[in-house]
Amino acid sequence: MARDPKADAGGGASAVAERYRTGRVLKLAIVAALGGFLFGFDSAVVNGAKQAIEDKFNLVNDDIWFFSAIGLVVSVALLGSAVGAWFAGPLANKYGRRRVMVIAAALFLVAAFGQGFPFGVYDLVLWRFVGGAGIGVASVIAPMYIAEVAPAALRGRLGSLQQLAIVTGIFTSALTNYVLLNAAGGESANAPLWGLEAWQWMFLVMVIPAVVYGGLALRIPESPRYLVSIGKDEEAAEILGSIIEGDQHGTVAEIKQTLAGEHKPRFRDLRGAALGLHPIVWIGIGLSVFQQFVGINVIFYYSNTIWSSVGLGESEAFLITLITNTTNVVVTFVAIALVDKIGRKPLLLIGSVGMAVSLAAMAVIFATGPTCTQAILGTVSGCDQASEIGEIYLPGIAGPAAVVFANLYVVFFGVAWGPVVWVLLGEMFPNRLRAAALGVAAAAQWIANFIVSETFPTLAERGLGFAYGIYTVMAVLSFFFVVKFIKETKGKSLESMTG
């Protein structure tokens, strides 16, 4: 089906009207976004397996190097993600976008088996790192490929498919964790199930989407902008012809013009006068860091622990996590509907305000909640015999209110900072910088994610109210960052991005 969108006058630069084949472009974007599904699944699946792994390998109070053992099992994937993201750009420039998708699929496949059949905690950490490398590669290659094949009028919506795939992966991991836990009796993920323990199946499920992703990546065409960069103009024009109607050779000439006189992209091209880097690279890094410093992945990595710590049983905690992830998926559809209509910058500002209010409410609820004492242990709902003295519980309306505000927080993140950051990272950099700059920005995102995930248990020991107070401050700062530094990119062609 061909569509003829109007040039967008509100994007700050007129976009050339294009006649594009919606179905064809959508299929290509969906395949690329499958990496995001695996990204979400592998990053969040440990939420359901965390307690079982801790019990299986007796990791209570154990340390590995300078980290708590269970904290490293959870967060080492994020270090792998930073490494994968760092190298994804150069690999994409050397071997092409499609081949790098296959590399990501292979990393996910190996990690699924490794995490499902670990010999001990040390090789489990290794396999978590390998899976993280796959996440990092996917986090770079999917938005890059989608931005490079999407017409300007559709790029925001198609770029948002990356976030939809991520949250669908997170939701699927929560759903399969919940189903597998209940299939094993509903009490513990250490319980036997089909010849293994339930937590092992939680990781092994990832084999299926990894194989599907790798197979489909082999069937899609290469990015036309990559093909132009290596001198395959006719092949690029042919692929463009399957996506848009009209003068494909004119588009190829425009792409060549943005690359004219340029050597192969490399990290040194990112250097600039702003503290050693090009200003647009710092803006990309800032977007990535704020996306993580607002604490969103605390919800996805530690939510079972959080809800268990305020008196809920394991099955109830799993169910609330599933509800939160369902919310995340639903609001991403809202983001897809809005991103090309009202623009990237307004959505980010709305998200920052909504997150700040929701996080502040959670901080107050957790900071003012009463704690379990010897006198009430076992006699008050939320303070059962398994509770520790001094552990917070949420009586009366406080418990439901905490769940409501947690989900409102996810709503504002999911409609704005979740998808829009990926859209901007895929489109905001000039052609000559895109692969390397996106890799650096994504690596910064995963390092920030690691910092948040690794520090949360320590912050939580000082109080959940204290932890969410810090995330509230970050949400407020993100608003002013967007006001000052983010330029609207709605409706602009990639070739018009000059940084």
GROMACS .gro file of C-alpha atoms in nm:
model
  499
    1MET     CA    1   0.000   0.000   0.000
    2ALA     CA    2   0.147   0.334  -0.103
    3ARG     CA    3   0.084   0.650   0.096
    4ASP     CA    4   0.160   1.011   0.014
    5PRO     CA    5   0.217   1.205   0.337
    6LYS     CA    6   0.228   1.581   0.348
    7ALA     CA    7   0.555   1.750   0.428
    8ASP     CA    8   0.558   1.833   0.795
    9ALA     CA    9   0.587   2.205   0.848
   10GLY     CA   10   0.619   2.180   1.222
   11GLY     CA   11   0.938   1.982   1.229
   12GLY     CA   12   1.165   2.276   1.179
   13ALA     CA   13   1.259   2.164   0.827
   14SER     CA   14   1.036   2.060   0.545
   15ALA     CA   15   1.033   1.693   0.471
   16VAL     CA   16   1.018   1.582   0.112
   17ALA     CA   17   0.686   1.415   0.036
   18GLU     CA   18   0.742   1.047  -0.025
   19ARG     CA   19   0.529   0.768  -0.162
   20TYR     CA   20   0.623   0.467   0.045
   21ARG     CA   21   0.518   0.104   0.073
   22THR     CA   22   0.390   0.090   0.428
   23GLY     CA   23   0.362  -0.287   0.454
   24ARG     CA   24   0.715  -0.348   0.326
   25VAL     CA   25   0.873  -0.092   0.557
   26LEU     CA   26   0.674  -0.222   0.854
   27LYS     CA   27   0.796  -0.579   0.796
   28LEU     CA   28   1.160  -0.469   0.785
   29ALA     CA   29   1.119  -0.264   1.103
   30ILE     CA   30   0.951  -0.551   1.287
   31VAL     CA   31   1.235  -0.791   1.205
   32ALA     CA   32   1.495  -0.539   1.323
   33ALA     CA   33   1.294  -0.474   1.638
   34LEU     CA   34   1.295  -0.845   1.727
   35GLY     CA   35   1.640  -0.775   1.867
   36GLY     CA   36   1.465  -0.539   2.108
   37PHE     CA   37   1.234  -0.822   2.215
   38LEU     CA   38   1.534  -1.035   2.308
   39PHE     CA   39   1.695  -0.729   2.467
   40GLY     CA   40   1.390  -0.687   2.695
   41PHE     CA   41   1.349  -1.057   2.767
   42ASP     CA   42   1.709  -1.129   2.860
   43SER     CA   43   1.752  -0.814   3.068
   44ALA     CA   44   1.437  -0.875   3.277
   45VAL     CA   45   1.413  -1.255   3.301
   46VAL     CA   46   1.655  -1.255   3.595
   47ASN     CA   47   1.388  -1.073   3.800
   48GLY     CA   48   1.197  -1.399   3.836
   49ALA     CA   49   1.504  -1.620   3.875
   50LYS     CA   50   1.699  -1.397   4.117
   51GLN     CA   51   1.579  -1.548   4.446
   52ALA     CA   52   1.609  -1.903   4.315
   53ILE     CA   53   1.967  -1.842   4.196
   54GLU     CA   54   2.054  -1.691   4.533
   55ASP     CA   55   1.919  -2.001   4.709
   56LYS     CA   56   2.063  -2.249   4.458
   57PHE     CA   57   2.420  -2.122   4.486
   58ASN     CA   58   2.391  -2.004   4.848
   59LEU     CA   59   2.481  -1.645   4.760
   60VAL     CA   60   2.344  -1.476   5.073
   61ASN     CA   61   2.608  -1.227   5.192
   62ASP     CA   62   2.859  -1.366   4.938
   63ASP     CA   63   3.079  -1.129   4.740
   64ILE     CA   64   3.254  -1.164   4.403
   65TRP     CA   65   3.540  -0.920   4.373
   66PHE     CA   66   3.396  -0.588   4.497
   67PHE     CA   67   3.031  -0.673   4.428
   68SER     CA   68   2.762  -0.867   4.608
   69ALA     CA   69   2.737  -1.201   4.431
   70ILE     CA   70   2.367  -1.179   4.350
   71GLY     CA   71   2.401  -0.811   4.256
   72LEU     CA   72   2.671  -0.903   4.004
   73VAL     CA   73   2.458  -1.186   3.860
   74VAL     CA   74   2.179  -0.934   3.802
   75SER     CA   75   2.387  -0.643   3.676
   76VAL     CA   76   2.683  -0.799   3.492
   77ALA     CA   77   2.461  -0.827   3.185
   78LEU     CA   78   2.463  -0.448   3.178
   79LEU     CA   79   2.842  -0.438   3.159
   80GLY     CA   80   2.818  -0.687   2.872
   81SER     CA   81   2.562  -0.456   2.713
   82ALA     CA   82   2.802  -0.162   2.732
   83VAL     CA   83   3.073  -0.368   2.561
   84GLY     CA   84   2.832  -0.496   2.296
   85ALA     CA   85   2.702  -0.146   2.227
   86TRP     CA   86   3.054  -0.003   2.201
   87PHE     CA   87   3.158  -0.250   1.933
   88ALA     CA   88   2.824  -0.271   1.750
   89GLY     CA   89   2.879   0.054   1.557
   90PRO     CA   90   3.222  -0.039   1.414
   91LEU     CA   91   3.096  -0.391   1.336
   92ALA     CA   92   2.791  -0.249   1.159
   93ASN     CA   93   3.013  -0.020   0.952
   94LYS     CA   94   3.248  -0.303   0.858
   95TYR     CA   95   3.014  -0.597   0.803
   96GLY     CA   96   2.675  -0.433   0.753
   97ARG     CA   97   2.364  -0.397   0.967
   98ARG     CA   98   2.209  -0.732   0.878
   99ARG     CA   99   2.513  -0.945   0.967
  100VAL     CA  100   2.542  -0.773   1.303
  101MET     CA  101   2.179  -0.869   1.375
  102VAL     CA  102   2.279  -1.232   1.318
  103ILE     CA  103   2.572  -1.188   1.558
  104ALA     CA  104   2.330  -1.057   1.821
  105ALA     CA  105   2.099  -1.355   1.768
  106ALA     CA  106   2.392  -1.595   1.814
  107LEU     CA  107   2.494  -1.425   2.138
  108PHE     CA  108   2.139  -1.455   2.272
  109LEU     CA  109   2.123  -1.823   2.175
  110VAL     CA  110   2.451  -1.911   2.346
  111ALA     CA  111   2.354  -1.710   2.655
  112ALA     CA  112   2.017  -1.885   2.683
  113PHE     CA  113   2.178  -2.229   2.707
  114GLY     CA  114   2.460  -2.105   2.929
  115GLN     CA  115   2.225  -1.938   3.179
  116GLY     CA  116   1.993  -2.239   3.172
  117PHE     CA  117   2.269  -2.490   3.249
  118PRO     CA  118   2.534  -2.314   3.462
  119PHE     CA  119   2.795  -2.518   3.650
  120GLY     CA  120   2.825  -2.252   3.920
  121VAL     CA  121   2.794  -1.884   3.991
  122TYR     CA  122   3.113  -1.786   3.806
  123ASP     CA  123   3.013  -1.928   3.469
  124LEU     CA  124   2.658  -1.798   3.525
  125VAL     CA  125   2.813  -1.450   3.552
  126LEU     CA  126   3.000  -1.521   3.225
  127TRP     CA  127   2.681  -1.625   3.042
  128ARG     CA  128   2.495  -1.324   3.179
  129PHE     CA  129   2.776  -1.109   3.035
  130VAL     CA  130   2.745  -1.283   2.694
  131GLY     CA  131   2.369  -1.226   2.692
  132GLY     CA  132   2.435  -0.866   2.787
  133ALA     CA  133   2.668  -0.827   2.489
  134GLY     CA  134   2.379  -0.943   2.270
  135ILE     CA  135   2.155  -0.683   2.435
  136GLY     CA  136   2.411  -0.410   2.367
  137VAL     CA  137   2.448  -0.506   2.002
  138ALA     CA  138   2.070  -0.519   1.956
  139SER     CA  139   2.027  -0.183   2.130
  140VAL     CA  140   2.244  -0.019   1.863
  141ILE     CA  141   2.163  -0.209   1.546
  142ALA     CA  142   1.782  -0.205   1.569
  143PRO     CA  143   1.729   0.175   1.591
  144MET     CA  144   2.007   0.228   1.337
  145TYR     CA  145   1.856  -0.006   1.079
  146ILE     CA  146   1.500   0.117   1.134
  147ALA     CA  147   1.602   0.482   1.100
  148GLU     CA  148   1.793   0.406   0.781
  149VAL     CA  149   1.509   0.225   0.602
  150ALA     CA  150   1.211   0.428   0.731
  151PRO     CA  151   1.060   0.722   0.539
  152ALA     CA  152   1.079   1.048   0.738
  153ALA     CA  153   0.701   1.061   0.792
  154LEU     CA  154   0.700   0.715   0.953
  155ARG     CA  155   1.036   0.715   1.126
  156GLY     CA  156   0.911   0.808   1.472
  157ARG     CA  157   0.642   0.541   1.477
  158LEU     CA  158   0.868   0.274   1.330
  159GLY     CA  159   1.152   0.373   1.561
  160SER     CA  160   0.913   0.331   1.853
  161LEU     CA  161   0.875  -0.034   1.754
  162GLN     CA  162   1.214  -0.085   1.920
  163GLN     CA  163   1.068   0.018   2.256
  164LEU     CA  164   0.749  -0.180   2.190
  165ALA     CA  165   0.963  -0.487   2.127
  166ILE     CA  166   1.167  -0.422   2.443
  167VAL     CA  167   0.862  -0.388   2.667
  168THR     CA  168   0.697  -0.687   2.497
  169GLY     CA  169   1.011  -0.886   2.576
  170ILE     CA  170   1.001  -0.767   2.937
  171PHE     CA  171   0.630  -0.854   2.956
  172THR     CA  172   0.689  -1.197   2.801
  173SER     CA  173   0.965  -1.274   3.052
  174ALA     CA  174   0.730  -1.174   3.338
  175LEU     CA  175   0.451  -1.386   3.188
  176THR     CA  176   0.665  -1.694   3.128
  177ASN     CA  177   0.824  -1.656   3.473
  178TYR     CA  178   0.478  -1.641   3.630
  179VAL     CA  179   0.350  -1.938   3.431
  180LEU     CA  180   0.659  -2.150   3.500
  181LEU     CA  181   0.655  -2.063   3.871
  182ASN     CA  182   0.293  -2.173   3.902
  183ALA     CA  183   0.354  -2.483   3.690
  184ALA     CA  184   0.618  -2.574   3.949
  185GLY     CA  185   0.376  -2.525   4.238
  186GLY     CA  186   0.375  -2.147   4.282
  187GLU     CA  187   0.599  -2.138   4.587
  188SER     CA  188   0.956  -2.123   4.460
  189ALA     CA  189   1.142  -2.105   4.129
  190ASN     CA  190   1.377  -2.370   4.275
  191ALA     CA  191   1.099  -2.627   4.250
  192PRO     CA  192   1.147  -2.911   3.999
  193LEU     CA  193   0.976  -2.878   3.661
  194TRP     CA  194   1.008  -3.114   3.362
  195GLY     CA  195   1.340  -3.258   3.476
  196LEU     CA  196   1.500  -2.921   3.563
  197GLU     CA  197   1.432  -2.645   3.814
  198ALA     CA  198   1.177  -2.380   3.714
  199TRP     CA  199   1.432  -2.096   3.702
  200GLN     CA  200   1.634  -2.285   3.439
  201TRP     CA  201   1.334  -2.297   3.207
  202MET     CA  202   1.292  -1.921   3.255
  203PHE     CA  203   1.625  -1.870   3.076
  204LEU     CA  204   1.585  -2.151   2.821
  205VAL     CA  205   1.262  -2.004   2.681
  206MET     CA  206   1.483  -1.741   2.512
  207VAL     CA  207   1.614  -2.003   2.268
  208ILE     CA  208   1.295  -1.977   2.059
  209PRO     CA  209   1.298  -1.600   1.982
  210ALA     CA  210   1.677  -1.609   1.934
  211VAL     CA  211   1.644  -1.866   1.655
  212VAL     CA  212   1.352  -1.679   1.496
  213TYR     CA  213   1.541  -1.348   1.505
  214GLY     CA  214   1.854  -1.494   1.348
  215GLY     CA  215   1.655  -1.667   1.073
  216LEU     CA  216   1.454  -1.357   0.981
  217ALA     CA  217   1.762  -1.130   0.992
  218LEU     CA  218   1.913  -1.342   0.714
  219ARG     CA  219   1.608  -1.273   0.496
  220ILE     CA  220   1.587  -0.893   0.510
  221PRO     CA  221   1.785  -0.660   0.279
  222GLU     CA  222   2.086  -0.459   0.389
  223SER     CA  223   2.046  -0.093   0.485
  224PRO     CA  224   2.064   0.120   0.166
  225ARG     CA  225   2.267   0.385   0.347
  226TYR     CA  226   2.528   0.126   0.443
  227LEU     CA  227   2.539   0.002   0.083
  228VAL     CA  228   2.599   0.357  -0.045
  229SER     CA  229   2.881   0.395   0.208
  230ILE     CA  230   3.062   0.093   0.056
  231GLY     CA  231   2.999   0.194  -0.306
  232LYS     CA  232   2.708  -0.038  -0.390
  233ASP     CA  233   2.485   0.235  -0.528
  234GLU     CA  234   2.277   0.021  -0.764
  235GLU     CA  235   2.196  -0.234  -0.494
  236ALA     CA  236   2.104   0.051  -0.261
  237ALA     CA  237   1.873   0.201  -0.526
  238GLU     CA  238   1.709  -0.137  -0.577
  239ILE     CA  239   1.637  -0.175  -0.206
  240LEU     CA  240   1.510   0.182  -0.184
  241GLY     CA  241   1.280   0.099  -0.474
  242SER     CA  242   1.120  -0.174  -0.264
  243ILE     CA  243   1.051   0.081   0.010
  244ILE     CA  244   0.968   0.411  -0.162
  245GLU     CA  245   0.842   0.505  -0.506
  246GLY     CA  246   0.992   0.777  -0.720
  247ASP     CA  247   1.350   0.877  -0.786
  248GLN     CA  248   1.557   0.624  -0.589
  249HIS     CA  249   1.875   0.730  -0.766
  250GLY     CA  250   1.811   1.087  -0.650
  251THR     CA  251   1.789   0.959  -0.292
  252VAL     CA  252   2.113   0.766  -0.342
  253ALA     CA  253   2.279   1.084  -0.472
  254GLU     CA  254   2.157   1.274  -0.165
  255ILE     CA  255   2.300   1.007   0.066
  256LYS     CA  256   2.631   1.015  -0.125
  257GLN     CA  257   2.646   1.390  -0.086
  258THR     CA  258   2.625   1.362   0.294
  259LEU     CA  259   2.908   1.108   0.282
  260ALA     CA  260   3.116   1.288   0.018
  261GLY     CA  261   3.480   1.328   0.107
  262GLU     CA  262   3.435   1.124   0.422
  263HIS     CA  263   3.647   0.824   0.518
  264LYS     CA  264   3.511   0.516   0.687
  265PRO     CA  265   3.336   0.620   1.011
  266ARG     CA  266   3.548   0.580   1.323
  267PHE     CA  267   3.537   0.679   1.689
  268ARG     CA  268   3.792   0.958   1.645
  269ASP     CA  269   3.536   1.138   1.426
  270LEU     CA  270   3.335   1.199   1.743
  271ARG     CA  271   3.599   1.429   1.884
  272GLY     CA  272   3.504   1.793   1.927
  273ALA     CA  273   3.553   2.106   2.130
  274ALA     CA  274   3.295   2.020   2.398
  275LEU     CA  275   3.508   1.835   2.655
  276GLY     CA  276   3.667   1.630   2.382
  277LEU     CA  277   3.350   1.522   2.201
  278HIS     CA  278   3.119   1.663   1.936
  279PRO     CA  279   2.828   1.840   2.118
  280ILE     CA  280   2.565   1.616   1.955
  281VAL     CA  281   2.740   1.311   2.099
  282TRP     CA  282   2.719   1.458   2.450
  283ILE     CA  283   2.349   1.520   2.396
  284GLY     CA  284   2.302   1.156   2.297
  285ILE     CA  285   2.496   1.046   2.605
  286GLY     CA  286   2.283   1.276   2.821
  287LEU     CA  287   1.960   1.129   2.684
  288SER     CA  288   2.086   0.778   2.751
  289VAL     CA  289   2.203   0.852   3.104
  290PHE     CA  290   1.882   1.029   3.208
  291GLN     CA  291   1.674   0.745   3.065
  292GLN     CA  292   1.843   0.516   3.320
  293PHE     CA  293   1.905   0.752   3.613
  294VAL     CA  294   1.531   0.799   3.663
  295GLY     CA  295   1.545   0.442   3.794
  296ILE     CA  296   1.312   0.265   3.554
  297ASN     CA  297   1.498  -0.064   3.553
  298VAL     CA  298   1.471  -0.089   3.931
  299ILE     CA  299   1.105  -0.161   3.859
  300PHE     CA  300   1.190  -0.430   3.604
  301TYR     CA  301   1.491  -0.593   3.775
  302TYR     CA  302   1.394  -0.570   4.142
  303SER     CA  303   1.017  -0.531   4.152
  304ASN     CA  304   0.961  -0.882   4.289
  305THR     CA  305   1.206  -0.805   4.569
  306ILE     CA  306   1.047  -0.465   4.638
  307TRP     CA  307   0.695  -0.599   4.666
  308SER     CA  308   0.809  -0.899   4.870
  309SER     CA  309   0.989  -0.663   5.107
  310VAL     CA  310   0.662  -0.486   5.190
  311GLY     CA  311   0.482  -0.803   5.287
  312LEU     CA  312   0.358  -0.964   4.964
  313GLY     CA  313   0.408  -1.332   4.889
  314GLU     CA  314   0.625  -1.447   4.596
  315SER     CA  315   0.327  -1.533   4.374
  316GLU     CA  316   0.160  -1.196   4.449
  317ALA     CA  317   0.484  -1.011   4.374
  318PHE     CA  318   0.512  -1.196   4.040
  319LEU     CA  319   0.153  -1.098   3.958
  320ILE     CA  320   0.208  -0.727   4.031
  321THR     CA  321   0.522  -0.735   3.815
  322LEU     CA  322   0.315  -0.889   3.536
  323ILE     CA  323   0.053  -0.613   3.571
  324THR     CA  324   0.324  -0.344   3.558
  325ASN     CA  325   0.476  -0.496   3.246
  326THR     CA  326   0.134  -0.516   3.082
  327THR     CA  327   0.091  -0.145   3.152
  328ASN     CA  328   0.429  -0.079   2.993
  329VAL     CA  329   0.327  -0.257   2.673
  330VAL     CA  330  -0.008  -0.077   2.646
  331VAL     CA  331   0.133   0.275   2.687
  332THR     CA  332   0.398   0.208   2.424
  333PHE     CA  333   0.117   0.187   2.169
  334VAL     CA  334   0.011   0.532   2.286
  335ALA     CA  335   0.366   0.656   2.226
  336ILE     CA  336   0.365   0.509   1.875
  337ALA     CA  337   0.043   0.698   1.800
  338LEU     CA  338   0.178   1.028   1.933
  339VAL     CA  339   0.548   1.049   1.844
  340ASP     CA  340   0.501   1.159   1.481
  341LYS     CA  341   0.205   1.382   1.567
  342ILE     CA  342   0.311   1.596   1.862
  343GLY     CA  343   0.685   1.539   1.829
  344ARG     CA  344   0.975   1.403   2.030
  345LYS     CA  345   1.052   1.700   2.256
  346PRO     CA  346   0.696   1.758   2.389
  347LEU     CA  347   0.663   1.390   2.476
  348LEU     CA  348   0.991   1.392   2.669
  349LEU     CA  349   0.881   1.699   2.867
  350ILE     CA  350   0.545   1.542   2.951
  351GLY     CA  351   0.723   1.225   3.058
  352SER     CA  352   0.968   1.409   3.283
  353VAL     CA  353   0.690   1.590   3.469
  354GLY     CA  354   0.479   1.276   3.510
  355MET     CA  355   0.772   1.066   3.628
  356ALA     CA  356   0.882   1.332   3.879
  357VAL     CA  357   0.535   1.349   4.037
  358SER     CA  358   0.490   0.969   4.048
  359LEU     CA  359   0.839   0.906   4.186
  360ALA     CA  360   0.794   1.175   4.451
  361ALA     CA  361   0.470   1.010   4.563
  362MET     CA  362   0.644   0.671   4.587
  363ALA     CA  363   0.931   0.825   4.781
  364VAL     CA  364   0.688   0.973   5.036
  365ILE     CA  365   0.490   0.648   5.070
  366PHE     CA  366   0.800   0.436   5.129
  367ALA     CA  367   0.969   0.696   5.353
  368THR     CA  368   0.667   0.730   5.582
  369GLY     CA  369   0.570   0.362   5.594
  370PRO     CA  370   0.593   0.196   5.939
  371THR     CA  371   0.842  -0.081   6.009
  372CYS     CA  372   0.806  -0.424   6.160
  373THR     CA  373   0.889  -0.453   6.530
  374GLN     CA  374   0.925  -0.752   6.759
  375ALA     CA  375   0.597  -0.663   6.923
  376ILE     CA  376   0.388  -0.680   6.604
  377LEU     CA  377   0.581  -0.951   6.417
  378GLY     CA  378   0.335  -1.215   6.304
  379THR     CA  379   0.031  -1.018   6.418
  380VAL     CA  380   0.007  -0.742   6.157
  381SER     CA  381  -0.055  -0.791   5.785
  382GLY     CA  382   0.278  -0.737   5.610
  383CYS     CA  383   0.481  -0.833   5.917
  384ASP     CA  384   0.475  -1.212   5.908
  385GLN     CA  385   0.725  -1.439   6.077
  386ALA     CA  386   0.956  -1.421   5.772
  387SER     CA  387   0.988  -1.044   5.804
  388GLU     CA  388   1.296  -0.885   5.953
  389ILE     CA  389   1.284  -0.634   6.237
  390GLY     CA  390   1.290  -0.283   6.085
  391GLU     CA  391   1.151  -0.401   5.751
  392ILE     CA  392   0.895  -0.161   5.603
  393TYR     CA  393   0.533  -0.262   5.544
  394LEU     CA  394   0.248  -0.068   5.385
  395PRO     CA  395  -0.078  -0.090   5.579
  396GLY     CA  396  -0.420   0.024   5.463
  397ILE     CA  397  -0.432   0.242   5.154
  398ALA     CA  398  -0.052   0.280   5.137
  399GLY     CA  399   0.002  -0.056   4.965
  400PRO     CA  400  -0.248  -0.002   4.681
  401ALA     CA  401  -0.129   0.359   4.647
  402ALA     CA  402   0.232   0.245   4.602
  403VAL     CA  403   0.122   0.004   4.327
  404VAL     CA  404  -0.083   0.277   4.154
  405PHE     CA  405   0.199   0.532   4.157
  406ALA     CA  406   0.450   0.269   4.043
  407ASN     CA  407   0.230   0.199   3.744
  408LEU     CA  408   0.175   0.571   3.676
  409TYR     CA  409   0.551   0.609   3.674
  410VAL     CA  410   0.575   0.329   3.417
  411VAL     CA  411   0.300   0.498   3.213
  412PHE     CA  412   0.489   0.828   3.187
  413PHE     CA  413   0.818   0.655   3.115
  414GLY     CA  414   0.660   0.422   2.860
  415VAL     CA  415   0.485   0.698   2.668
  416ALA     CA  416   0.792   0.919   2.651
  417TRP     CA  417   1.143   0.841   2.772
  418GLY     CA  418   1.128   0.473   2.683
  419PRO     CA  419   1.050   0.494   2.309
  420VAL     CA  420   1.147   0.853   2.229
  421VAL     CA  421   1.510   0.816   2.339
  422TRP     CA  422   1.553   0.523   2.099
  423VAL     CA  423   1.386   0.719   1.819
  424LEU     CA  424   1.617   1.016   1.875
  425LEU     CA  425   1.932   0.806   1.904
  426GLY     CA  426   1.849   0.641   1.572
  427GLU     CA  427   1.789   0.967   1.386
  428MET     CA  428   1.962   1.263   1.556
  429PHE     CA  429   2.320   1.198   1.441
  430PRO     CA  430   2.457   1.293   1.096
  431ASN     CA  431   2.511   1.002   0.855
  432ARG     CA  432   2.888   1.015   0.894
  433LEU     CA  433   2.864   0.988   1.275
  434ARG     CA  434   2.556   0.772   1.326
  435ALA     CA  435   2.702   0.426   1.384
  436ALA     CA  436   2.988   0.537   1.610
  437ALA     CA  437   2.785   0.799   1.800
  438LEU     CA  438   2.494   0.562   1.855
  439GLY     CA  439   2.737   0.301   1.988
  440VAL     CA  440   2.889   0.547   2.236
  441ALA     CA  441   2.548   0.674   2.350
  442ALA     CA  442   2.414   0.321   2.394
  443ALA     CA  443   2.728   0.214   2.584
  444ALA     CA  444   2.676   0.513   2.817
  445GLN     CA  445   2.318   0.399   2.865
  446TRP     CA  446   2.424   0.053   2.975
  447ILE     CA  447   2.692   0.187   3.209
  448ALA     CA  448   2.428   0.413   3.365
  449ASN     CA  449   2.192   0.116   3.389
  450PHE     CA  450   2.467  -0.084   3.563
  451ILE     CA  451   2.526   0.197   3.813
  452VAL     CA  452   2.155   0.218   3.897
  453SER     CA  453   2.110  -0.159   3.923
  454GLU     CA  454   2.424  -0.215   4.130
  455THR     CA  455   2.360   0.073   4.370
  456PHE     CA  456   1.988   0.012   4.426
  457PRO     CA  457   2.030  -0.261   4.692
  458THR     CA  458   2.260  -0.031   4.891
  459LEU     CA  459   2.025   0.265   4.851
  460ALA     CA  460   1.729   0.047   4.949
  461GLU     CA  461   1.906  -0.049   5.271
  462ARG     CA  462   1.896   0.321   5.362
  463GLY     CA  463   1.529   0.318   5.273
  464LEU     CA  464   1.316   0.283   4.962
  465GLY     CA  465   1.202   0.641   5.018
  466PHE     CA  466   1.563   0.758   4.994
  467ALA     CA  467   1.621   0.560   4.673
  468TYR     CA  468   1.308   0.692   4.502
  469GLY     CA  469   1.389   1.042   4.621
  470ILE     CA  470   1.714   1.029   4.421
  471TYR     CA  471   1.527   0.908   4.112
  472THR     CA  472   1.279   1.195   4.159
  473VAL     CA  473   1.563   1.448   4.145
  474MET     CA  474   1.690   1.288   3.823
  475ALA     CA  475   1.344   1.311   3.666
  476VAL     CA  476   1.331   1.683   3.749
  477LEU     CA  477   1.678   1.741   3.602
  478SER     CA  478   1.579   1.550   3.286
  479PHE     CA  479   1.309   1.812   3.220
  480PHE     CA  480   1.560   2.098   3.215
  481PHE     CA  481   1.803   1.893   3.003
  482VAL     CA  482   1.537   1.847   2.736
  483VAL     CA  483   1.436   2.214   2.744
  484LYS     CA  484   1.791   2.331   2.686
  485PHE     CA  485   1.951   2.072   2.459
  486ILE     CA  486   1.696   1.867   2.261
  487LYS     CA  487   1.596   1.985   1.913
  488GLU     CA  488   1.282   1.858   1.745
  489THR     CA  489   1.351   1.606   1.465
  490LYS     CA  490   0.994   1.524   1.364
  491GLY     CA  491   0.954   1.512   0.986
  492LYS     CA  492   1.320   1.577   0.902
  493SER     CA  493   1.516   1.352   0.665
  494LEU     CA  494   1.826   1.177   0.796
  495GLU     CA  495   2.033   1.366   0.541
  496SER     CA  496   1.927   1.697   0.700
  497MET     CA  497   2.071   1.599   1.039
  498THR     CA  498   2.385   1.806   1.074
  499GLY     CA  499   2.436   1.793   1.450
   0.00000   0.00000   0.00000
